[in-house]
XYZ file of C-alpha atoms in Angstrom:
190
model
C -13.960 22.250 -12.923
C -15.206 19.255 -12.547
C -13.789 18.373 -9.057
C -15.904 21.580 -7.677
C -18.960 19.946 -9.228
C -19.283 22.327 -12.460
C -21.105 21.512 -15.535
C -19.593 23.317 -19.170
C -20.814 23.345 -22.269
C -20.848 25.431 -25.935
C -23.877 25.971 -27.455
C -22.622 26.150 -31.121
C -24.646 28.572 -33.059
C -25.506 28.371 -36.673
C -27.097 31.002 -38.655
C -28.920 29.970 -41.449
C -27.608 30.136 -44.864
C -30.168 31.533 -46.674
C -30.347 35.678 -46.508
C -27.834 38.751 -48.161
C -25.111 40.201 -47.234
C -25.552 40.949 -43.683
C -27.115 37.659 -42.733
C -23.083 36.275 -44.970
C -21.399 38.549 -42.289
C -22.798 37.339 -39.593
C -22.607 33.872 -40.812
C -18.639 34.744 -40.855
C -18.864 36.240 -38.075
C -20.153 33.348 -35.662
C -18.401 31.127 -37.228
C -15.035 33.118 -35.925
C -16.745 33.035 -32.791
C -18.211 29.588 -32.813
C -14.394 27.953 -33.778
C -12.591 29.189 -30.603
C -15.105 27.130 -28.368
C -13.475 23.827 -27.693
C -15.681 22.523 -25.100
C -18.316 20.094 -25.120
C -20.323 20.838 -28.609
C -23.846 21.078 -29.022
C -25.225 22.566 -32.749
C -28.179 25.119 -32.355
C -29.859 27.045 -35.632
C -30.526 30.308 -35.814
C -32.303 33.002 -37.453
C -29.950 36.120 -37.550
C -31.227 39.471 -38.401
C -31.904 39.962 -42.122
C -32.303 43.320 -42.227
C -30.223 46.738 -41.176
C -33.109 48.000 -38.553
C -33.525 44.361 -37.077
C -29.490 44.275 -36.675
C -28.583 47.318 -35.498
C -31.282 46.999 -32.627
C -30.030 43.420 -31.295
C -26.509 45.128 -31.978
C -27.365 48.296 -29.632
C -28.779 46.080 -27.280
C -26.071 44.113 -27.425
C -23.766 47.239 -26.634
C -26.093 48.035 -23.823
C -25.550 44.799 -21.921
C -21.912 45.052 -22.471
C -21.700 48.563 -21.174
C -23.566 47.133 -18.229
C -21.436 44.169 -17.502
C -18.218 46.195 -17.838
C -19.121 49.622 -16.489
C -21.709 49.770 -14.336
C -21.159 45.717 -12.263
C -17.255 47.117 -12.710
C -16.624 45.681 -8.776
C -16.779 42.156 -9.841
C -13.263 42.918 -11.344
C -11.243 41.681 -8.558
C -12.822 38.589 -9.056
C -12.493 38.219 -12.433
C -9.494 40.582 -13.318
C -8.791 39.457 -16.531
C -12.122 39.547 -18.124
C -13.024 43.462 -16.673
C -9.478 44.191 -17.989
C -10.526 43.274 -21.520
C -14.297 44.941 -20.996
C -13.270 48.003 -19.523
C -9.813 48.715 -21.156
C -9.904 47.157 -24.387
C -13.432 47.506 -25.241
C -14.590 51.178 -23.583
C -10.987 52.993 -22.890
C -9.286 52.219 -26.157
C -12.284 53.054 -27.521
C -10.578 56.709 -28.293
C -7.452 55.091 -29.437
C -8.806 53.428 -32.119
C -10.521 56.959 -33.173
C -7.100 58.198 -33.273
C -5.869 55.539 -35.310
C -8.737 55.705 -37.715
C -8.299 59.886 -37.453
C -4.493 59.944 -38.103
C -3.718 56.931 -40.075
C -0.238 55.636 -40.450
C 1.732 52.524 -41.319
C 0.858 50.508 -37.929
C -2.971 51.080 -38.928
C -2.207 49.419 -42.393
C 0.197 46.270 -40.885
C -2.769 45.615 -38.573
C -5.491 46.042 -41.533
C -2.948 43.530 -43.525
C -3.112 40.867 -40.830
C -6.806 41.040 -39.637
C -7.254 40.510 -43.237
C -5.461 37.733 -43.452
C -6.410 36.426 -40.267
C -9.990 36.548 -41.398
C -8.938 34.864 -44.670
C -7.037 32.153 -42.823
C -9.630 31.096 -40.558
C -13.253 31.241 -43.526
C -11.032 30.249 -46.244
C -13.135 26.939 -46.676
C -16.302 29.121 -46.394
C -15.063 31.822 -48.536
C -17.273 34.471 -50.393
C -17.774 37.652 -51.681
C -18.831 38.884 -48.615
C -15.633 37.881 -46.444
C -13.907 40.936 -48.165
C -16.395 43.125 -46.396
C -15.663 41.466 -42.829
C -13.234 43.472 -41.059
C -15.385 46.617 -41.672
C -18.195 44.600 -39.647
C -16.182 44.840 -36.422
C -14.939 48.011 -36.942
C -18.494 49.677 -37.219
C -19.113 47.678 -33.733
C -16.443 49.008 -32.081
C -16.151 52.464 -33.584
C -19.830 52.792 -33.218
C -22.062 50.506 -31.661
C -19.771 50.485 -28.553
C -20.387 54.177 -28.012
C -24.083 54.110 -28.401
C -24.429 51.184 -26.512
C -23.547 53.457 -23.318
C -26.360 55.756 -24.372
C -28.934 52.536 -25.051
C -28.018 50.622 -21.630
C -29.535 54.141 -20.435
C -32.580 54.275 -22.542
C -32.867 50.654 -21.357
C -32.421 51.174 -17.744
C -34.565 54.439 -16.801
C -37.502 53.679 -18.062
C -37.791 50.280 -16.818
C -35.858 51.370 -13.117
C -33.758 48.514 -13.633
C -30.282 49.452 -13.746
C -28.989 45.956 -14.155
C -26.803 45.590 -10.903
C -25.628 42.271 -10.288
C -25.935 40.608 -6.938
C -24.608 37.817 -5.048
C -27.220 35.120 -3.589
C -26.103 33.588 -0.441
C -26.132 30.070 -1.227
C -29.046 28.413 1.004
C -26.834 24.427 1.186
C -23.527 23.009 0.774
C -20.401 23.628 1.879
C -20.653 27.892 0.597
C -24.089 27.959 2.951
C -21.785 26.945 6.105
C -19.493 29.537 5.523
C -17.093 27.739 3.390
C -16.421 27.819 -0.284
C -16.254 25.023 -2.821
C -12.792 25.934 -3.516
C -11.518 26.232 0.383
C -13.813 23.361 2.324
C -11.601 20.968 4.207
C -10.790 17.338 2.546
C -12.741 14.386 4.372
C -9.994 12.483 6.471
């Protein structure tokens, strides 16, 4: 990356540590999310939602934006085929598979509740609480239904404001991409 002239960097994000129990989920749950970075690290606090109403709005929002990254800008997946496969597949088409699991459970539904829940122990055991037993419901609320209503709130989002959230390319106005070549194919000075 750097040879093409790109900057990267994680913003680490820290909730503060004050709040109940859904301001200790979320505290869990960034700090899942915050631990796979491994990039240039730069601390940032927080104030998470404290309460169910202020949550489940950022949350549905959120879902909206998703929705719109994955579904509706869906043609940038030849670009980036990996990350539409997760978006689109995993997140919106399995969506009705994991109903079915939840529906009709069995013995795979219990081996993967087993390991997520160790998983989740392995990785906060330093930060442990009482409220890392109620983690792996968090997610599954998100994805069994947030996801779903995000759909509906990228919608409410979008009309209203006639803003449907397509993403376009800018030609690039200098450099190598402006004459008709990109950073990744321009020819090596002799």
């Amino acid at each position: 990356m750097s040879q093409r002239g790109d900057n990267t960097a994680s913003i680490e994000l820290v909730p503060q540590s004050a709040g109940g129990g859904l301001v200790q989920l979320q505290r869990h749950e960034y700090r899942l999310a915050m631990g796979l970075r491994y990039l240039l690290r730069l601390g940032y606090r927080m104030t998470v939602p404290s309460t169910f109403s202020s949550w489940w709005r950022q949350r549905l929002a959120w879902a909206g934006g998703e929705f719109r990254l994955y579904v509706v800008n869906i043609r940038f997946g030849r670009w980036h085929p990996y990350f539409w496969i997760y978006g689109t597949v995993f997140l919106f088409a399995f969506f009705f598979l994991r109903w079915a699991a939840i529906l009709q459970p069995g013995w795979s539904l219990l081996a993967a509740g087993v390991m997520y829940f160790g998983m989740v122990y392995a990785v906060h055991w330093k930060h442990r609480n009482r409220w890392l037993l109620r983690l792996p419901f968090y997610p599954l609320v998100t994805s069994l239904i947030l996801l779903p209503l995000g759909a509906g709130w990228y919608f409410a989002m979008s009309i209203p404001e006639k803003n449907f959230g397509l993403i376009r390319f800018r030609r690039p106005r200098y450099g190598p991409a402006a004459a008709g070549q990109s950073r990744m194919t321009a020819p090596a000075e002799a």
